[in-house]
Amino acid sequence: MTLPSKMQAGRPDPLGAHFDGGGVNFAIFSEHASRMILCLFDATGQHEIANFDLPECTEHVWHGYLPGLTPGQPYGHRAHGPYRPDEGHRFNPHKLLLDPYARRITGHPIWHDALMGYEVGAPRADLSYDKRDSAPYMPRAIVVAPSYDWADDAPPGTPLTDTVIYEAHVKGLTSRHPRVHAPGKYRALASDPMLEHYARLGITAIELLPIHAFLNDRFLVEKGLTNYWGYQTLSYFAPDPRYMETGDISEFQRMVARLHSAGIEVILDVVYNHTCEGNEMGPTLSFRGLDNASYYRLADDRRHYVNDTGTGNTLNTGHPMVLRMVMDSLRYWVEVMHVDGFRFDLAATLGRMPHGFDARAPFFQAIRQDPVLNRVKLIAEPWDIGPGGYQLGAFPAPFSEWNDKFRDGVRRFWRGDPGRVPDLAGRITGSAQQFDHSGRPATASVNFVTAHDGFTLADTVSYLSKHNLANGEDGRDGHNANYSDNFGVEGPTDDLAILSARAQRRRNMMATLMLSQGVPMILAGDEMGHTQQGNNNAYCQDNATAWIDWQTVDDEFVDFTARMIAFRKAHPILRQKLFLHSRERAIDRIEDLFWRRADGEPMRRADWDDPDLRVIAVEMRTASGTPEYADLEYAIFAVFNAGEAVTVTVPEAPEGQGWSLHLDSSRPDLAPQPVGGALDMPAEAVAVLVLEPAE
């Protein structure tokens, strides 16, 4: 191909590099640049073969058109402008910059001091100016023309009431699987053996840890570690190459299509609160070099960054063009890549205004009115580390929220902490104290006992303390308040009694999760007994510590987890959108929730206030049952006992009906059986009875 000697004016929209059949239009935003250069590279990406000034700038969008250019072309940008850090400007044309709208990139930056816009080691280093070319150490963006044939692909569209989320890592879930092709890659995630496992469990959605291209932090690389989780975004449009076989984005699309064909939705964990460029001492890779003062929220002195995220910088979604980039990215992943929803990391940051968190912030308003995004699943991690950053329950519709109070409350109840019965009652009924306001549904609460950040379920019952020395931070990292238990032995043991007690505790917590109103989320590997040997912050453990071992699967617990998911699906009372209420709180004054003591009497204030109470029973009723119940009453009676064995009085059944015991977590293989007026409730167990037609 012979390159033209001059660029045509092109157009300012759409942003990024777009092939129209005859050439490629380039458009990139920078409000403060004085000149924008396009750099083209040969097919290997190693040699710069041409550069062109983008000839036009329309409302701060620099643009130009090159006829004859085709998909597959490697490129980057260089931006000229003021280098005045005290004013917030850090332009440096010696640094090759990644297009924020790049749909595909060739790899990851190679750490070298040339990636810095300043002279490393100089006095007041970030105010200095480095003239070394960073191109040898930078990945290239690649012009693409997405053309995947989706055929009859359709999103499963599972209602939130019926959703069961499976939080997973692309590489960690499949790297050690003995029967998948391309372990650790997108293809493996949707391979036949994995589809079989999802079907066995009954999950409806996979929530993937970040797959947007991300950076391996320098401090990790220098310690021989890597950024495993991926919360350091480099590109908001490009799938990370480390999970690809060929680099073609169709690999991701093919994965989504296969999962959809199995009825599985794909939810992406996305990081729009900060980027991988860190603070003023970080590298110049893209946003900083294109327009630091626009892309980031800067401190009053303009030299430093607002750091509500704890990562060194905060993306400035208050700027219309930065907000546009976020919205364009989200729509791209829905419309072009067919994903079904997003989980927003540190989402409180996205709602920050000058006066603090605001549910009417521009980001939330933009989402709510968007016809593409307001129909997919939206989940917020409702906190950041800034002032007033904990905002559980404060997010607007249509967001659901990760509910860490559910996690802590369930762990503490089953650990036997005093006075935890009232809290557990609230968690079982959808955490109404946080979410039952402003017309929000019970599905606003995403319930979980474990997630990627923290102990696995097996470690929650095996370790009292975190064991994070392998992370190279002298054990300072990771949560200290784990609300865990080790049953007398820290870590692995051969003691059968301890192993039995740990297995029982896991069943209790999994059962509690599936019996609670809200949207349940389980951590991939928990159903198999996966352990991280007590590491509760495995963000840098791209190895057997975090990868799931498919050779040591706890099949009994897989079966129990599947049974609990199936039970949830079979009983709509557990999946209601509306909150269940006792009479004094029910809008229609009709009781659908009855809290009982073990002796069958209603719970009184003194009972709720008793710090030594370890058992709570709840009868849940609703007017609508499954078809086989037709005109009969429909109810579930669940008992949560964190104490000693006790006899529980069972509610009186209507004429022609009786109670049947469907679950006893101390006997996971129990077949349903009728129960009379009393239930012998084992110690530290969950039991569930269903009101059924009498035989």
XYZ file of C-alpha atoms in Angstrom:
695
model
C 0.000 0.000 0.000
C 1.271 3.464 -0.960
C 0.458 6.018 1.714
C -0.876 9.404 0.648
C 1.395 12.358 1.290
C -1.311 14.410 2.937
C -4.328 13.750 5.144
C -7.775 14.882 4.171
C -9.901 16.814 6.663
C -12.121 13.886 7.611
C -14.815 14.320 10.263
C -14.903 14.755 14.060
C -17.361 11.936 14.630
C -17.189 9.101 15.561
C -14.155 9.218 17.826
C -11.365 6.722 17.299
C -10.197 5.071 14.073
C -13.013 4.014 11.726
C -12.702 2.208 8.394
C -15.409 3.154 5.876
C -14.432 0.831 3.040
C -12.198 3.326 1.302
C -9.956 4.545 4.083
C -9.765 5.336 7.777
C -11.022 8.385 9.647
C -9.144 9.326 12.821
C -10.701 11.521 15.507
C -9.383 12.191 19.004
C -10.363 14.656 21.724
C -8.008 17.157 23.340
C -9.167 20.539 24.569
C -5.720 21.914 25.398
C -3.413 20.447 22.746
C -1.859 22.749 20.153
C -1.073 19.998 17.634
C -1.984 16.312 17.225
C 0.110 13.847 15.233
C -0.922 10.445 13.902
C 1.924 7.900 13.782
C 1.631 4.858 11.510
C 3.725 1.708 11.936
C 4.572 -1.216 9.701
C 2.769 -4.542 9.972
C 5.128 -5.699 12.727
C 4.361 -2.589 14.772
C 8.088 -2.041 15.299
C 8.920 0.635 12.748
C 7.259 4.005 12.303
C 6.621 4.417 8.580
C 4.786 7.731 8.466
C 3.326 10.486 10.584
C 0.674 13.064 9.790
C -0.652 16.133 11.520
C -4.380 15.781 12.062
C -5.386 18.728 9.894
C -8.640 19.831 11.497
C -9.864 20.537 15.018
C -13.612 20.848 15.491
C -14.818 21.712 18.982
C -11.646 20.223 20.509
C -11.796 17.053 18.413
C -8.767 16.625 16.170
C -9.506 14.682 13.005
C -8.237 13.596 9.588
C -8.861 10.978 6.915
C -6.383 8.721 5.109
C -7.767 7.117 1.937
C -6.512 3.638 1.130
C -5.782 2.689 4.731
C -7.260 -0.647 5.802
C -8.053 -2.602 8.988
C -4.996 -4.098 10.648
C -3.021 -0.837 10.501
C -0.984 -0.193 13.710
C -1.018 3.417 14.911
C -0.521 5.779 17.842
C -0.622 9.509 18.576
C 1.685 12.251 19.808
C 0.238 15.413 21.328
C 1.888 18.834 21.424
C 0.893 21.407 24.005
C 2.071 23.119 27.198
C 4.133 21.195 29.727
C 3.138 23.139 32.827
C 2.333 20.634 35.581
C 1.509 23.416 38.060
C -1.340 24.353 35.710
C -2.387 20.745 35.110
C -0.846 20.359 31.635
C 1.595 17.517 30.895
C 1.905 17.387 27.114
C 5.051 15.702 25.833
C 5.255 14.780 22.113
C 8.158 12.438 22.821
C 5.631 10.031 24.297
C 3.624 7.777 21.984
C 0.015 7.731 23.178
C -2.660 5.098 22.905
C -5.942 6.168 21.332
C -8.568 6.067 24.146
C -11.017 4.620 21.589
C -8.691 1.884 20.309
C -10.723 -1.289 19.703
C -7.663 -3.507 19.695
C -4.115 -3.148 21.012
C -1.003 -5.206 20.290
C 0.054 -5.916 23.866
C 1.107 -4.148 27.046
C 3.638 -1.417 27.872
C 7.165 -2.597 28.626
C 8.345 -0.835 31.745
C 11.111 1.691 31.062
C 11.824 5.179 32.371
C 11.097 6.514 28.884
C 7.403 5.905 29.562
C 7.530 8.774 32.057
C 6.886 12.313 30.896
C 9.438 13.544 33.452
C 13.071 12.700 34.271
C 13.089 9.922 36.839
C 15.320 10.856 39.787
C 15.406 14.578 39.036
C 14.698 17.060 41.866
C 10.938 17.653 42.053
C 10.902 15.024 39.358
C 7.383 15.415 37.962
C 8.109 19.064 37.118
C 11.029 18.030 34.894
C 10.703 17.100 31.215
C 11.899 13.867 29.590
C 12.763 13.833 25.874
C 13.259 10.095 25.350
C 10.983 8.431 22.830
C 8.586 6.024 24.519
C 7.487 4.293 21.274
C 9.790 1.253 21.680
C 8.034 0.431 24.944
C 4.431 1.190 23.996
C 1.775 -1.083 22.477
C 0.120 0.004 19.244
C -3.532 0.532 18.577
C -4.878 -1.449 15.620
C -7.519 -0.281 13.164
C -10.372 -2.795 13.214
C -13.677 -3.172 11.409
C -15.893 -5.329 13.642
C -17.736 -7.702 11.351
C -18.618 -10.689 13.507
C -21.631 -12.637 12.240
C -23.890 -12.865 15.273
C -26.451 -14.927 13.343
C -29.484 -15.324 15.622
C -27.715 -14.384 18.857
C -30.096 -12.885 21.401
C -29.443 -11.843 24.985
C -31.047 -14.260 27.445
C -32.714 -11.312 29.170
C -32.970 -13.087 32.520
C -34.992 -10.952 34.968
C -33.061 -9.818 38.025
C -35.482 -11.799 40.189
C -34.313 -15.010 38.495
C -30.634 -14.119 38.192
C -27.846 -16.090 39.888
C -24.442 -14.466 39.307
C -21.159 -16.389 39.090
C -18.192 -14.039 39.609
C -15.194 -15.392 37.700
C -11.761 -14.577 36.321
C -11.218 -15.536 32.663
C -7.810 -17.050 33.313
C -8.257 -18.267 36.870
C -11.410 -20.234 36.122
C -9.990 -22.288 33.253
C -6.168 -22.328 33.483
C -6.025 -25.618 35.389
C -8.973 -27.332 33.741
C -7.741 -30.607 32.180
C -10.373 -30.807 29.425
C -10.510 -27.344 27.852
C -8.695 -26.068 24.786
C -6.780 -22.796 25.169
C -6.951 -22.722 28.979
C -6.999 -19.207 30.379
C -8.417 -17.711 27.177
C -11.849 -16.443 26.167
C -12.468 -19.607 24.153
C -11.984 -21.824 27.202
C -14.550 -19.901 29.218
C -17.289 -20.947 26.783
C -15.961 -24.425 25.987
C -18.166 -27.504 26.286
C -16.741 -28.635 29.662
C -17.383 -25.173 31.128
C -20.908 -24.992 29.704
C -21.573 -28.364 31.298
C -20.403 -27.033 34.658
C -22.567 -23.904 34.432
C -25.582 -26.054 33.554
C -24.852 -28.392 36.447
C -24.825 -25.440 38.838
C -27.776 -23.583 37.372
C -26.151 -20.131 37.297
C -27.646 -17.590 34.874
C -24.878 -14.985 34.498
C -21.088 -14.800 34.577
C -19.596 -11.619 35.989
C -16.064 -11.331 34.653
C -13.294 -9.518 36.475
C -11.874 -6.738 34.249
C -11.229 -7.738 30.643
C -10.614 -4.198 29.374
C -6.921 -3.999 28.470
C -5.023 -3.225 31.663
C -1.524 -2.459 32.921
C 0.850 -4.590 34.961
C 1.953 -2.189 37.696
C 5.674 -1.496 37.723
C 6.084 -2.226 41.429
C 4.567 -5.673 40.839
C 6.689 -6.456 37.798
C 9.829 -5.528 39.706
C 8.842 -8.026 42.414
C 8.185 -10.785 39.891
C 4.416 -10.463 40.303
C 1.661 -9.294 37.995
C -1.659 -7.476 38.015
C -3.923 -10.529 38.062
C -7.307 -8.974 38.818
C -7.001 -6.217 36.209
C -8.185 -3.075 37.995
C -5.756 -0.770 36.152
C -7.466 0.046 32.876
C -5.370 1.079 29.896
C -8.115 1.002 27.251
C -11.878 1.130 27.703
C -12.686 -0.399 24.311
C -10.039 -3.077 23.705
C -10.319 -6.593 25.176
C -7.124 -7.490 26.997
C -4.771 -9.376 24.645
C -3.560 -11.722 27.390
C -6.848 -13.639 27.160
C -6.690 -13.974 23.362
C -5.106 -16.559 21.095
C -4.858 -14.523 17.883
C -5.565 -10.984 19.035
C -8.782 -10.828 17.013
C -11.655 -9.294 18.988
C -13.988 -11.875 17.456
C -12.618 -14.295 20.069
C -14.481 -12.340 22.735
C -17.606 -12.098 20.586
C -17.570 -15.841 19.936
C -17.350 -16.485 23.684
C -20.373 -14.280 24.326
C -22.381 -15.967 21.579
C -21.688 -19.437 22.984
C -22.600 -18.393 26.497
C -25.815 -16.817 25.228
C -26.694 -20.028 23.426
C -26.494 -21.757 26.814
C -28.720 -19.137 28.442
C -25.809 -17.481 30.279
C -25.531 -13.695 30.412
C -22.169 -11.886 30.439
C -21.597 -9.050 32.924
C -18.336 -7.093 32.831
C -16.564 -5.642 35.857
C -15.572 -2.175 34.583
C -13.252 0.474 36.021
C -14.321 3.965 34.990
C -13.299 5.583 38.276
C -9.561 5.775 37.504
C -6.964 4.746 34.918
C -3.655 2.921 35.084
C -1.568 6.119 34.788
C -1.462 6.694 38.557
C -0.536 10.008 40.131
C 1.940 12.650 38.942
C 4.740 10.101 39.284
C 3.040 7.631 36.957
C 3.625 6.933 33.253
C 2.315 8.904 30.279
C 0.533 6.286 28.194
C -2.669 7.870 26.915
C -5.026 10.179 28.821
C -2.342 12.139 30.686
C -0.495 12.974 27.489
C -3.621 13.750 25.479
C -5.174 16.217 27.933
C -4.352 15.749 31.592
C -6.476 18.703 32.705
C -9.601 17.320 31.040
C -9.369 13.584 31.682
C -8.522 13.774 35.403
C -9.889 15.488 38.473
C -7.045 17.672 39.699
C -6.354 19.069 43.151
C -6.572 22.789 43.818
C -2.867 23.200 43.083
C -3.425 21.529 39.644
C -0.127 19.660 39.936
C -1.594 16.818 41.974
C -4.603 14.576 41.533
C -7.787 14.010 43.489
C -7.392 10.465 44.793
C -10.809 9.262 45.920
C -9.987 5.863 44.423
C -6.756 5.101 46.277
C -4.968 4.469 42.977
C -3.399 7.872 42.449
C -5.947 9.474 40.134
C -9.667 9.893 39.537
C -11.268 10.031 36.100
C -13.097 13.304 35.514
C -16.557 12.103 34.475
C -17.815 15.628 35.175
C -16.207 16.684 31.879
C -18.674 16.152 29.015
C -16.125 14.555 26.686
C -14.825 12.204 29.366
C -18.396 11.248 30.235
C -19.011 10.732 26.519
C -16.040 8.354 26.343
C -17.462 6.318 29.232
C -20.917 6.197 27.656
C -19.514 5.344 24.219
C -17.485 2.552 25.792
C -20.493 1.089 27.582
C -22.648 1.225 24.465
C -19.868 -0.365 22.414
C -19.694 -3.363 24.734
C -23.466 -3.787 24.553
C -24.058 -3.111 20.856
C -20.887 -4.489 19.270
C -19.761 -7.078 21.831
C -23.277 -8.067 23.026
C -22.596 -8.069 26.776
C -25.588 -8.040 29.120
C -24.520 -5.731 31.909
C -21.815 -4.113 33.986
C -20.526 -4.076 37.541
C -18.975 -0.663 38.243
C -15.839 -0.706 40.393
C -15.766 1.988 43.126
C -18.984 3.402 41.708
C -19.322 6.046 44.412
C -16.598 7.926 42.521
C -18.857 8.121 39.465
C -21.426 9.999 41.524
C -19.087 12.553 43.042
C -19.895 16.238 42.620
C -18.088 19.220 44.191
C -20.427 18.934 47.207
C -19.996 15.144 47.534
C -21.837 12.042 46.329
C -25.047 12.823 44.451
C -27.504 10.266 43.059
C -28.347 12.867 40.390
C -24.765 13.206 39.144
C -24.320 13.475 35.358
C -23.158 9.868 35.022
C -26.320 8.492 36.622
C -28.541 10.833 34.624
C -26.835 9.832 31.393
C -27.276 6.126 32.159
C -30.920 6.507 33.100
C -31.969 8.202 29.863
C -29.836 6.065 27.550
C -32.036 3.677 25.503
C -29.211 1.138 25.171
C -27.862 1.127 28.704
C -31.033 1.409 30.754
C -32.090 -2.045 29.560
C -28.990 -3.970 30.683
C -27.983 -5.034 34.179
C -26.181 -2.301 36.116
C -24.478 -3.122 39.424
C -22.597 -0.645 41.595
C -19.805 -1.271 44.047
C -21.254 1.430 46.318
C -18.134 2.885 47.874
C -14.714 4.450 47.333
C -12.079 5.665 49.811
C -12.855 9.379 49.530
C -14.781 11.490 52.071
C -18.295 10.118 52.530
C -17.408 7.326 50.153
C -19.595 4.565 51.644
C -22.947 4.862 49.862
C -24.672 1.483 50.222
C -28.347 1.947 49.399
C -27.943 5.452 47.973
C -27.718 4.657 44.265
C -30.568 5.557 41.910
C -32.602 3.267 39.695
C -31.862 1.180 37.692
C -28.717 0.250 39.669
C -28.364 -2.754 41.931
C -25.559 -2.697 44.521
C -23.007 -5.055 45.986
C -24.165 -5.568 49.571
C -21.160 -6.070 51.821
C -23.402 -5.851 54.878
C -24.989 -9.108 53.739
C -21.534 -10.712 53.556
C -20.472 -9.533 56.997
C -23.828 -10.194 58.627
C -24.082 -13.784 57.377
C -20.486 -14.582 58.330
C -20.904 -13.137 61.819
C -24.196 -14.933 62.486
C -22.796 -18.338 61.565
C -19.585 -17.659 63.458
C -21.760 -17.281 66.568
C -21.138 -13.603 67.281
C -23.582 -12.323 69.938
C -26.686 -10.360 69.025
C -26.652 -11.154 65.304
C -30.215 -12.472 64.895
C -31.799 -9.078 64.035
C -29.160 -8.389 61.411
C -29.583 -11.812 59.798
C -33.348 -11.284 59.667
C -32.757 -8.073 57.731
C -30.367 -9.733 55.301
C -32.751 -12.628 54.598
C -35.462 -10.161 53.631
C -33.431 -8.145 51.154
C -31.684 -5.669 53.481
C -34.816 -3.512 53.452
C -33.183 -1.097 55.881
C -30.794 -0.100 53.085
C -32.882 -0.571 49.953
C -36.615 -0.291 50.694
C -37.021 3.349 49.718
C -37.548 5.508 46.639
C -39.446 2.697 44.930
C -36.396 0.434 44.806
C -37.003 -3.329 44.518
C -35.547 -6.127 46.626
C -33.319 -6.944 43.652
C -31.399 -3.741 44.362
C -29.334 -5.854 46.776
C -26.712 -8.107 45.213
C -26.073 -10.569 48.039
C -22.760 -12.331 48.452
C -20.822 -14.120 51.160
C -17.542 -14.065 49.213
C -16.136 -12.197 46.226
C -12.767 -11.951 44.480
C -11.663 -9.446 47.135
C -11.351 -11.383 50.397
C -11.329 -14.964 51.594
C -12.827 -17.709 49.457
C -15.659 -19.636 51.115
C -13.314 -22.504 52.020
C -10.828 -20.049 53.548
C -13.585 -18.271 55.484
C -14.037 -21.474 57.487
C -10.322 -22.376 57.623
C -8.406 -19.235 58.619
C -8.725 -16.662 61.377
C -6.124 -14.353 59.856
C -5.062 -13.372 56.354
C -1.871 -14.935 54.964
C -0.704 -12.472 52.321
C 3.085 -12.579 52.580
C 3.345 -13.817 48.980
C 2.049 -10.419 47.875
C 5.309 -8.804 48.925
C 3.779 -6.205 51.237
C 4.729 -7.811 54.566
C 1.100 -8.808 55.148
C -0.114 -5.199 55.367
C -2.497 -5.513 52.427
C -5.991 -7.012 52.432
C -8.897 -6.766 54.863
C -8.360 -7.409 58.548
C -12.071 -7.735 59.433
C -12.790 -11.065 57.758
C -15.320 -12.415 60.270
C -13.907 -15.864 59.636
C -13.313 -18.968 61.753
C -10.795 -21.818 61.674
C -12.500 -24.259 64.113
C -9.341 -24.518 66.174
C -6.744 -25.137 63.463
C -5.327 -22.461 61.151
C -5.422 -23.757 57.580
C -5.346 -27.379 56.367
C -6.054 -30.224 58.760
C -6.662 -33.976 58.739
C -9.020 -33.789 61.731
C -12.276 -35.286 60.448
C -14.406 -33.515 63.034
C -13.008 -30.128 62.014
C -13.391 -30.918 58.319
C -17.006 -31.931 58.920
C -17.733 -28.730 60.849
C -16.147 -26.608 58.132
C -18.215 -28.341 55.432
C -21.350 -27.760 57.494
C -20.560 -24.044 57.877
C -20.064 -23.713 54.118
C -23.433 -25.339 53.489
C -25.072 -23.025 56.014
C -23.712 -19.909 54.333
C -24.528 -21.082 50.817
C -28.057 -22.000 51.916
C -28.524 -18.602 53.570
C -27.413 -16.885 50.373
C -29.893 -18.784 48.222
C -32.781 -18.387 50.673
C -32.465 -14.580 50.858
C -34.311 -11.950 48.879
C -32.144 -10.055 46.433
C -29.788 -11.216 43.686
C -27.369 -13.955 44.820
C -23.753 -13.937 43.657
C -21.308 -16.771 44.259
C -17.567 -16.657 43.710
C -16.331 -19.092 41.067
C -14.569 -21.966 42.759
C -16.454 -21.691 46.055
C -18.748 -24.477 44.947
C -15.670 -26.668 44.418
C -13.906 -25.912 47.701
C -11.262 -23.620 46.162
C -8.691 -22.281 48.615
C -6.129 -19.494 48.281
C -4.263 -20.759 51.354
C -5.539 -17.846 53.401
C -4.567 -15.093 50.939
C -7.450 -12.619 51.066
C -6.031 -10.191 48.497
C -4.792 -12.335 45.601
C -4.758 -9.388 43.173
C -1.168 -10.156 42.135
C -1.235 -13.966 42.281
C -1.446 -15.031 38.633
C -0.582 -18.584 39.604
C -1.893 -21.688 41.352
C -2.796 -19.629 44.423
C -5.695 -17.996 42.586
C -6.302 -20.453 39.740
C -9.049 -22.969 40.465
C -7.840 -26.558 40.814
C -10.189 -28.822 38.842
C -8.411 -31.949 40.076
C -9.577 -31.529 43.677
C -13.228 -30.614 43.151
C -15.541 -31.089 46.136
C -18.330 -32.786 44.178
C -20.569 -33.060 47.220
C -20.543 -29.310 47.681
C -21.034 -28.721 43.945
C -24.162 -30.867 44.194
C -25.344 -29.026 47.310
C -24.821 -25.630 45.656
C -26.711 -26.803 42.567
C -29.504 -28.125 44.780
C -29.824 -24.779 46.572
C -29.924 -22.872 43.274
C -32.580 -25.265 41.970
C -34.598 -24.838 45.177
C -34.439 -21.064 44.769
C -35.620 -21.321 41.166
C -38.493 -23.594 42.188
C -39.847 -21.186 44.823
C -40.909 -17.734 43.628
C -41.346 -16.504 47.197
C -37.531 -16.351 47.391
C -37.286 -14.392 44.153
C -39.818 -11.641 44.710
C -39.196 -8.148 43.436
C -41.261 -6.651 46.269
C -40.025 -6.699 49.841
C -41.724 -9.063 52.279
C -43.082 -7.353 55.389
C -44.686 -8.138 58.696
C -48.047 -6.511 59.377
C -46.758 -3.306 60.926
C -44.665 -2.547 57.833
C -46.836 -3.995 55.049
C -48.389 -1.326 52.837
C -51.524 -3.408 52.248
C -51.668 -4.463 55.934
C -51.505 -8.120 54.845
C -48.766 -10.076 56.568
C -46.455 -12.117 54.404
C -43.617 -12.443 56.914
C -43.801 -14.097 60.338
C -40.789 -14.225 62.660
C -40.949 -17.002 65.251
C -39.026 -18.284 68.228
C -38.119 -21.952 68.470
C -41.235 -22.572 70.590
C -43.447 -21.253 67.792
C -44.351 -17.990 69.528
C -43.928 -14.702 67.629
C -40.663 -12.860 68.212
C -41.017 -10.061 70.761
C -38.821 -7.029 71.353
C -37.055 -8.765 74.232
C -36.229 -11.680 71.929
C -34.779 -9.407 69.262
C -32.654 -7.695 71.908
C -31.338 -10.958 73.414
C -27.573 -11.117 72.637
C -27.520 -14.846 73.382
C -30.222 -15.792 70.882
C -28.760 -18.041 68.174
C -31.856 -19.349 66.384
C -34.456 -17.597 64.251
C -37.364 -19.059 62.305
C -39.278 -17.289 59.556
C -42.469 -18.148 57.741
C -42.754 -16.488 54.324
C -46.047 -16.379 52.454
C -47.200 -14.873 49.186
C -50.404 -14.824 47.214
C -48.777 -16.264 44.102
C -47.256 -19.725 44.134
C -46.124 -22.166 41.513
C -48.824 -23.620 39.195
C -49.027 -26.895 41.091
C -50.190 -25.011 44.189
C -53.119 -23.475 42.300
C -55.732 -22.518 44.913
C -53.734 -23.725 47.922
C -51.757 -21.586 50.338
C -48.075 -21.314 49.528
C -45.457 -20.805 52.225
C -41.899 -21.616 53.254
C -40.723 -22.060 56.833
C -36.980 -21.630 57.289
C -34.940 -22.109 60.448
C -31.443 -20.693 60.903
C -29.753 -22.145 63.963
C -26.251 -21.048 64.881
C -26.518 -22.587 68.339
C -27.126 -25.957 69.964
C -29.664 -28.533 68.790
C -33.227 -27.469 69.582
C -36.805 -28.612 69.003
C -38.658 -26.122 66.797
C -42.443 -25.871 66.809
C -43.758 -25.908 63.239
C -46.660 -23.586 62.277
C -50.049 -25.202 61.962
C -50.829 -26.216 58.389
C -54.146 -25.388 56.674
C -56.607 -28.221 56.135
C -55.555 -30.469 53.268
C -51.922 -29.330 53.443
C -48.843 -30.248 55.405
C -45.245 -29.219 55.942
C -42.498 -31.128 54.136
C -38.813 -30.869 55.078
C -36.878 -30.083 51.877
C -33.537 -29.042 53.335
C -31.460 -29.942 56.359
C -27.920 -28.655 55.844
C -26.602 -31.278 58.275
C -27.979 -33.950 55.931
C -27.303 -32.573 52.436
C -28.637 -35.684 50.664
C -31.934 -35.674 52.528
C -34.987 -36.443 50.400
C -38.151 -34.389 51.113
C -40.169 -35.847 53.969
C -43.301 -34.837 55.892
C -42.940 -33.127 59.258
C -45.496 -33.011 62.034
C -45.874 -30.334 64.666
C -42.221 -30.282 65.725
C -38.848 -30.345 64.038
C -35.711 -31.693 65.697
C -33.359 -28.961 64.592
C -29.660 -29.946 64.547
C -26.979 -27.689 65.964
C -25.507 -25.094 63.598
C -27.728 -25.887 60.636
C -30.328 -24.553 58.217
C -33.659 -26.282 57.664
C -36.383 -25.394 55.172
C -39.944 -26.671 55.126
C -42.446 -26.151 52.315
C -46.229 -26.071 52.699
C -47.534 -28.675 50.264
C -50.735 -30.559 49.480
C -51.247 -33.429 51.904
C -50.591 -36.852 50.427
